[in-house]
PDB file of C-alpha atoms in Angstrom:
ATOM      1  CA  UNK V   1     -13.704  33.928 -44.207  1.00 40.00           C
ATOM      2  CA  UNK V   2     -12.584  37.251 -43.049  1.00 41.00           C
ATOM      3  CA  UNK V   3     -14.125  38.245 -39.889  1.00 41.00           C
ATOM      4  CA  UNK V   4     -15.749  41.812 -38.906  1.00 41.00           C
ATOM      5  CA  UNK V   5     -15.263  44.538 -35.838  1.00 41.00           C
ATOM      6  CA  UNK V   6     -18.600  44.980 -34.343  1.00 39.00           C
ATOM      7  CA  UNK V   7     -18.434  48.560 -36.640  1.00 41.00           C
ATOM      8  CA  UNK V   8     -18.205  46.574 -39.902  1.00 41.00           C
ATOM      9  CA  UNK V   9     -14.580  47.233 -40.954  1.00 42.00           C
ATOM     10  CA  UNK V  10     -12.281  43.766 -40.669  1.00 43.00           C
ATOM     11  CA  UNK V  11     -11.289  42.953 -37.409  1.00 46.00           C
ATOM     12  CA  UNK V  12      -8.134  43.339 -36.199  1.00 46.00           C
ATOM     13  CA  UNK V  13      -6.236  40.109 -34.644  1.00 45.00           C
ATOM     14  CA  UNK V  14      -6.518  41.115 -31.386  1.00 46.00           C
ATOM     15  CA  UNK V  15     -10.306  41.923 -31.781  1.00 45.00           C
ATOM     16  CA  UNK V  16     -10.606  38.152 -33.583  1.00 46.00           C
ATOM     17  CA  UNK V  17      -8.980  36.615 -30.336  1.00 47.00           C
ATOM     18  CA  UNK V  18     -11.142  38.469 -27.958  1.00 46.00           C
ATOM     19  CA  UNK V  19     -14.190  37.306 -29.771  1.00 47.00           C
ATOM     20  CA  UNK V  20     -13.028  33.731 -29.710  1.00 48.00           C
ATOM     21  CA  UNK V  21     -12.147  34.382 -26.108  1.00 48.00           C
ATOM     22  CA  UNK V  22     -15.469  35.601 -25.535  1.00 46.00           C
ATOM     23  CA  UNK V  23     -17.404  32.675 -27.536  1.00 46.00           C
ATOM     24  CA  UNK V  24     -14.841  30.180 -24.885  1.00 47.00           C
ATOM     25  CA  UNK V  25     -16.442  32.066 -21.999  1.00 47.00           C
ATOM     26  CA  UNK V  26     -19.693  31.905 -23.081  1.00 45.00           C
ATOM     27  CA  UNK V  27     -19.519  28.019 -23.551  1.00 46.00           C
ATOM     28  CA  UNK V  28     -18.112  27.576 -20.130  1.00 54.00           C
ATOM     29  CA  UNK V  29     -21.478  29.603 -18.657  1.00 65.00           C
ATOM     30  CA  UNK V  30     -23.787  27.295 -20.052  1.00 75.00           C
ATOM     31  CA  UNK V  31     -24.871  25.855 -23.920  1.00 81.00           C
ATOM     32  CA  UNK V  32     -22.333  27.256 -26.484  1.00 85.00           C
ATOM     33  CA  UNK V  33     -23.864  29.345 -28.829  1.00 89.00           C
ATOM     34  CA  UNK V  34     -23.683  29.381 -32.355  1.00 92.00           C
ATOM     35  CA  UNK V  35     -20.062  31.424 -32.869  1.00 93.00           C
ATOM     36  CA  UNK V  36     -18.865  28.879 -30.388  1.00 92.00           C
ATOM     37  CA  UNK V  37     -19.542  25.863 -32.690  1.00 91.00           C
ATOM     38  CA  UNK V  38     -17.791  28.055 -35.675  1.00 92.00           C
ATOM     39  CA  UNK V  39     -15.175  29.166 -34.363  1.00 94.00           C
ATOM     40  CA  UNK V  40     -14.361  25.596 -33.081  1.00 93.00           C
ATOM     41  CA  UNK V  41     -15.730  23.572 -36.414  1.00 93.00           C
ATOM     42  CA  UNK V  42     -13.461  26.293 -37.931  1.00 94.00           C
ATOM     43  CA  UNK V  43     -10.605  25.758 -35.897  1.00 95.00           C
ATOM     44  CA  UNK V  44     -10.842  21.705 -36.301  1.00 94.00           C
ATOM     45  CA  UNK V  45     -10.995  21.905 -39.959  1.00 93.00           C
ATOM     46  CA  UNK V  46      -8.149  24.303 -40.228  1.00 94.00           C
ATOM     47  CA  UNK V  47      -5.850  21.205 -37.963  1.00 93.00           C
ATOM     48  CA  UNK V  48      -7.428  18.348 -40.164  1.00 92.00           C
ATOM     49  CA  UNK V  49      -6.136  20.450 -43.715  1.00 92.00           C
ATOM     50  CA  UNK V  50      -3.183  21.330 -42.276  1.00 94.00           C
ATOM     51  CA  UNK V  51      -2.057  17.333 -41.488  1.00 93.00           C
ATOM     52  CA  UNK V  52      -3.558  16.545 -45.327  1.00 93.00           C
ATOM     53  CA  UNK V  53      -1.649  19.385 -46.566  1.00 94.00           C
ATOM     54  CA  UNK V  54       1.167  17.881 -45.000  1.00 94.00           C
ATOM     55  CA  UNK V  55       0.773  14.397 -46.444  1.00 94.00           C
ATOM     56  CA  UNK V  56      -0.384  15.812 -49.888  1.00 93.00           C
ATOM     57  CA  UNK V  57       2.829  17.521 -49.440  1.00 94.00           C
ATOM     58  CA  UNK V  58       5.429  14.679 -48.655  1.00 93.00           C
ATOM     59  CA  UNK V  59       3.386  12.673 -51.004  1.00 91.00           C
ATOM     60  CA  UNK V  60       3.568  14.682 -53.821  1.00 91.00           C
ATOM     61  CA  UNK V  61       0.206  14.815 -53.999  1.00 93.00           C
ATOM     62  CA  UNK V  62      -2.606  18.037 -54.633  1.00 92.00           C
ATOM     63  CA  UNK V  63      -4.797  18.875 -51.852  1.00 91.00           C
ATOM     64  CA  UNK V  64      -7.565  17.713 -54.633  1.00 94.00           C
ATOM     65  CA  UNK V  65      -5.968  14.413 -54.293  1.00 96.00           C
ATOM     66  CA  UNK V  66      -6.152  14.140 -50.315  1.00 95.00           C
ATOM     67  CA  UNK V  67      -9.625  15.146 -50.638  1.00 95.00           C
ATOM     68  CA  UNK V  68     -10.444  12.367 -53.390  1.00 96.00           C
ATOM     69  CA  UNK V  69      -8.456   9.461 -50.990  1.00 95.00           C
ATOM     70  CA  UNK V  70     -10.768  10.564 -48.162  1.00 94.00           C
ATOM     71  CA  UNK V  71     -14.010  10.220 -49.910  1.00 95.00           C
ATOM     72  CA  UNK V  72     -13.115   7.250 -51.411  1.00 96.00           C
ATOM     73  CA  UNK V  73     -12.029   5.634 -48.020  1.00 92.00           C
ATOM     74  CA  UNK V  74     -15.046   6.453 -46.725  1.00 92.00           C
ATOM     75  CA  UNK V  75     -17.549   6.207 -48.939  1.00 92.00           C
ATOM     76  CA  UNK V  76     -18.632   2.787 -48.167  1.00 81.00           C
ATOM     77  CA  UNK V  77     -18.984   3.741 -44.593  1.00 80.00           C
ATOM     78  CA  UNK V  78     -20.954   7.543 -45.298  1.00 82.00           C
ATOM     79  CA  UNK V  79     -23.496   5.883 -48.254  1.00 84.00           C
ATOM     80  CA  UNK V  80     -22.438   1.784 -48.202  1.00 86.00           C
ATOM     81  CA  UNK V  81     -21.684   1.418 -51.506  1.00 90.00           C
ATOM     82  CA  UNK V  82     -18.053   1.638 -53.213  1.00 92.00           C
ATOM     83  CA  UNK V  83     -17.114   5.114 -54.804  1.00 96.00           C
ATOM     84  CA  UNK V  84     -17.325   5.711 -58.590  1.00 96.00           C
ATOM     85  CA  UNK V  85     -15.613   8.412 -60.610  1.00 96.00           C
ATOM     86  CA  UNK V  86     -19.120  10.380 -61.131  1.00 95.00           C
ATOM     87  CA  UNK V  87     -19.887  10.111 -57.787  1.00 94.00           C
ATOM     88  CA  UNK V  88     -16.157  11.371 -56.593  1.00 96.00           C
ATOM     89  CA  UNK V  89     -16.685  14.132 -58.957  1.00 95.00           C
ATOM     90  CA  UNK V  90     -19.934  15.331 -57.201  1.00 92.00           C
ATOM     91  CA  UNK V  91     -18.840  14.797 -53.873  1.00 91.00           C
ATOM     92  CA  UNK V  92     -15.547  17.143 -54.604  1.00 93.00           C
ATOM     93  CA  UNK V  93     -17.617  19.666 -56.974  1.00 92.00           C
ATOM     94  CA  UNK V  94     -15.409  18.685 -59.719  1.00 95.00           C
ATOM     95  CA  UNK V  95     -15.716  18.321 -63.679  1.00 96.00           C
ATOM     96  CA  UNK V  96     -15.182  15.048 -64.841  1.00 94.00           C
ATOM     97  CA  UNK V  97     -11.842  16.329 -66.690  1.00 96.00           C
ATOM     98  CA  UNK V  98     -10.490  17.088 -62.951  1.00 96.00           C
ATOM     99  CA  UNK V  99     -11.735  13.999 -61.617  1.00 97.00           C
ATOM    100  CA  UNK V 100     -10.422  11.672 -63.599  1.00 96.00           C
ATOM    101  CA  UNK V 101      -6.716  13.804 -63.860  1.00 96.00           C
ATOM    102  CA  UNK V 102      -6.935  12.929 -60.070  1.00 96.00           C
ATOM    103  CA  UNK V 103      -7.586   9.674 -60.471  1.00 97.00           C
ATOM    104  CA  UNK V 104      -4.855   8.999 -63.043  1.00 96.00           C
ATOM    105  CA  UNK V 105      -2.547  10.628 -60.671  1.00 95.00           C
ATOM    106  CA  UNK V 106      -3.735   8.569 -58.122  1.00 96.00           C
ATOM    107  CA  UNK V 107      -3.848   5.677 -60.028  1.00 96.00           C
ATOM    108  CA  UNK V 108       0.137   6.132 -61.074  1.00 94.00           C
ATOM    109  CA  UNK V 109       1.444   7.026 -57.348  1.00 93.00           C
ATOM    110  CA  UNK V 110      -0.596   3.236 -56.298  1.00 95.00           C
ATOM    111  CA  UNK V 111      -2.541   4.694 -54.001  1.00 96.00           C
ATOM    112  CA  UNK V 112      -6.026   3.648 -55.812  1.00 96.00           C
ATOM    113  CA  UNK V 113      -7.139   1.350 -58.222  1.00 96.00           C
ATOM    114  CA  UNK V 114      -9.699   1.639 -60.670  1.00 96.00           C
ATOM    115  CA  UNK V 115     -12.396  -2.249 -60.903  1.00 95.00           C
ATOM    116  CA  UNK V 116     -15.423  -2.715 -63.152  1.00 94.00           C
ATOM    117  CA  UNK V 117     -18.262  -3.798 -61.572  1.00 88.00           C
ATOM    118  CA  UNK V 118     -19.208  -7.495 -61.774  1.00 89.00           C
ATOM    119  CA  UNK V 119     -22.918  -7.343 -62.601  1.00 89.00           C
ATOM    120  CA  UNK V 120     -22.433  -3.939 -64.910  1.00 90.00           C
ATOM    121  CA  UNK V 121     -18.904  -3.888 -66.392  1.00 88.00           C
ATOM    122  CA  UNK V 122     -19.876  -0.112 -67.277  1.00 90.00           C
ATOM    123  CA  UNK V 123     -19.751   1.026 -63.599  1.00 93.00           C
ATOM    124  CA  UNK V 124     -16.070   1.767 -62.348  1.00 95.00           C
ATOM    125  CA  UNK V 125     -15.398   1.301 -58.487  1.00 96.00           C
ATOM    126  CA  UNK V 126     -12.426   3.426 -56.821  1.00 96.00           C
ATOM    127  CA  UNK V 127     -10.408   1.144 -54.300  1.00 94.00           C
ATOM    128  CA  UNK V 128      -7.936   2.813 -52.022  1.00 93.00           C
ATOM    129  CA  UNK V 129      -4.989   0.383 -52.447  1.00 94.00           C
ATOM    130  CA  UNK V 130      -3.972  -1.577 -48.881  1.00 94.00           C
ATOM    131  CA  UNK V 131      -0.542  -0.483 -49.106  1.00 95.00           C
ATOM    132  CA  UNK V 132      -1.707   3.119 -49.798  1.00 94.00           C
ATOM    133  CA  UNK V 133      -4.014   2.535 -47.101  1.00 92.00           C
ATOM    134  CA  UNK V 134      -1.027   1.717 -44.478  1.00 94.00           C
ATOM    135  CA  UNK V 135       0.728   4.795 -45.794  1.00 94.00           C
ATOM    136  CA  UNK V 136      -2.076   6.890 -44.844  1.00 93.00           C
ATOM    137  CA  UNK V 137      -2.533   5.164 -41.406  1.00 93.00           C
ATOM    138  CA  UNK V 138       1.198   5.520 -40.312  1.00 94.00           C
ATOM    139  CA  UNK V 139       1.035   9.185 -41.269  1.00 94.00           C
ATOM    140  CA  UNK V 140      -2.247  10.471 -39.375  1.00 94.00           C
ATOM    141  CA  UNK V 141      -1.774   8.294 -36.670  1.00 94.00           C
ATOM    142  CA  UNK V 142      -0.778  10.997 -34.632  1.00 94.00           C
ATOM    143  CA  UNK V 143      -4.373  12.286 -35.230  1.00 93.00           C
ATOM    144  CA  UNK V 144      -5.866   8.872 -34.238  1.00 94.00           C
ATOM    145  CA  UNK V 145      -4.080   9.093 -31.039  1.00 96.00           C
ATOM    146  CA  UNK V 146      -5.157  12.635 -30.262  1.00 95.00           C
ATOM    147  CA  UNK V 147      -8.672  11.301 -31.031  1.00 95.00           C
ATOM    148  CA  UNK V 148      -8.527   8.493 -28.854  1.00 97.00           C
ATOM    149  CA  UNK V 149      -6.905  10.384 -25.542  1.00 97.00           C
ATOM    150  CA  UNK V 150      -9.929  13.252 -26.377  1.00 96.00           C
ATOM    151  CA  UNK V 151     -12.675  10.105 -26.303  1.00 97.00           C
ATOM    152  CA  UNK V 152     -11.460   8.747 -23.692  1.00 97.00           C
ATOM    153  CA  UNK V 153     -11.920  12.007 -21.555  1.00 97.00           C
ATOM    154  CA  UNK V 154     -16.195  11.514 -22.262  1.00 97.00           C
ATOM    155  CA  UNK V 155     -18.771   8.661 -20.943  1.00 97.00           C
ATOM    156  CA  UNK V 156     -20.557   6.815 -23.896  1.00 97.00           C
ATOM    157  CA  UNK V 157     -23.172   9.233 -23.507  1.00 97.00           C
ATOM    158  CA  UNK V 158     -21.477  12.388 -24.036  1.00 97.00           C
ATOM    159  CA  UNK V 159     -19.720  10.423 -27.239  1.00 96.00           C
ATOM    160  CA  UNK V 160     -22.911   9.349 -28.847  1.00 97.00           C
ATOM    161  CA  UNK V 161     -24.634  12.689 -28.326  1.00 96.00           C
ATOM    162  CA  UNK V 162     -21.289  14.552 -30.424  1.00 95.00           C
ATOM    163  CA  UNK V 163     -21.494  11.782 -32.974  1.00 95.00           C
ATOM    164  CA  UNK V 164     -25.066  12.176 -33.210  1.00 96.00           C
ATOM    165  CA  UNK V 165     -24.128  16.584 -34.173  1.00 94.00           C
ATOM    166  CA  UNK V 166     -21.944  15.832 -35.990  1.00 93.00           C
ATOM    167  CA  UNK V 167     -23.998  13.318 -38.251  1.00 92.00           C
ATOM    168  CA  UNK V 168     -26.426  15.621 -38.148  1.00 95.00           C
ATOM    169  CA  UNK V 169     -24.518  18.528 -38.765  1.00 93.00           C
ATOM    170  CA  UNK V 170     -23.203  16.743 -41.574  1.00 88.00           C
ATOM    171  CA  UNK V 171     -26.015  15.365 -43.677  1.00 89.00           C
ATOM    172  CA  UNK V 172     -27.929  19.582 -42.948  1.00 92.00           C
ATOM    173  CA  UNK V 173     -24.257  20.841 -45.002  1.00 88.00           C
ATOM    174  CA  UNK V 174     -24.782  18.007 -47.380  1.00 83.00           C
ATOM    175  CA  UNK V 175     -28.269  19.147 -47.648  1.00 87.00           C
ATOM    176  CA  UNK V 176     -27.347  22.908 -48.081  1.00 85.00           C
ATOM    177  CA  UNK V 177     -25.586  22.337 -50.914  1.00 78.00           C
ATOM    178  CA  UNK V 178     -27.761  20.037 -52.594  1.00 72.00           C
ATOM    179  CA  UNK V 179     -28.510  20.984 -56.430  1.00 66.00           C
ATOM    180  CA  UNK V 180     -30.855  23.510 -56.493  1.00 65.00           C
ATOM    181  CA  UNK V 181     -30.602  25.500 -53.264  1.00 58.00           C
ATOM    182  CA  UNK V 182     -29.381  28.945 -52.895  1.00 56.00           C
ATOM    183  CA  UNK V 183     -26.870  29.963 -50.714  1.00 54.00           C
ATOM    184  CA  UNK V 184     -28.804  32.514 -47.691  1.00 53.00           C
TER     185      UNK V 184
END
């Protein structure tokens, strides 16, 4: 997203770091305000892609495929259920074609594996392979350690209320881009 001078034509870098500057300061004088929380969701999600860039990277993996291991590791803890290929598909705003070219590449490095469901035989489950899994733990457990020395730096309180945003924040983007509705 390119950003804006205050007289409409794109800001320069220097103007982009004062206004993040400036959104830092205004957090510090009280409740951050709305730039704040961009400028740091932004900032957060540009760390996160880099590290699954990397990985995708040394993996020889696409980005699409990073994206596809992470919503099939957690999709039993976001909706309790097991991920299927449709399901993958509209989670990553993908056609079917892509979806399943993922999953075969996937499928060939070992990191997933593909089960039929034992009441409906039809209905294909995505499993993240354990020794896939491991992989993936070595390699962002940097990131779990930067996690846990940040959470340890907060009282239970102060942790529940940014898990509570963040839920929150989540399930409104989920929301946004539901079928249906419009963007603005």
């Amino acid at each position: 997203m390119e950003r804006s001078s205050r007289d409409g034509r794109p800001a320069t870098a220097d103007e982009s770091a004062t206004d993040e500057s400036s959104a830092s300061a205004s957090a510090s004088e009280g409740a951050p305000d709305l730039q704040t929380y961009a400028v740091l969701l932004r900032t957060l999600n540009s760390e996160f892609n880099r590290h699954a860039h990397a990985f995708a990277q040394r993996h020889d993996l696409h980005a699409t495929d990073v994206h596809a291991l992470a919503a099939i590791l957690d999709s039993t803890a976001l909706e309790g259920r097991p991920m299927t290929p449709s399901r993958l598909a509209e989670r990553l705003n993908l056609t079917s074609g892509a979806v399943t070219a993922c999953l075969d590449r996937l499928e060939r490095a070992g990191h997933i594996s593909r089960t039929r469901d034992s009441a409906d035989r039809r209905v294909v489950h995505l499993v993240y392979n354990p020794g896939a899994r491991a992989l993936a733990r070595q390699y962002f457990s940097p990131l779990a350690r930067s996690t846990e020395a940040t959470m340890r730096r907060f009282t239970p309180a102060q942790l529940a209320t940014v898990a509570d945003f963040l839920h929150t924040l989540n399930q409104e983007l989920t929301a946004e881009a539901a079928p249906g509705r419009t963007a603005g």
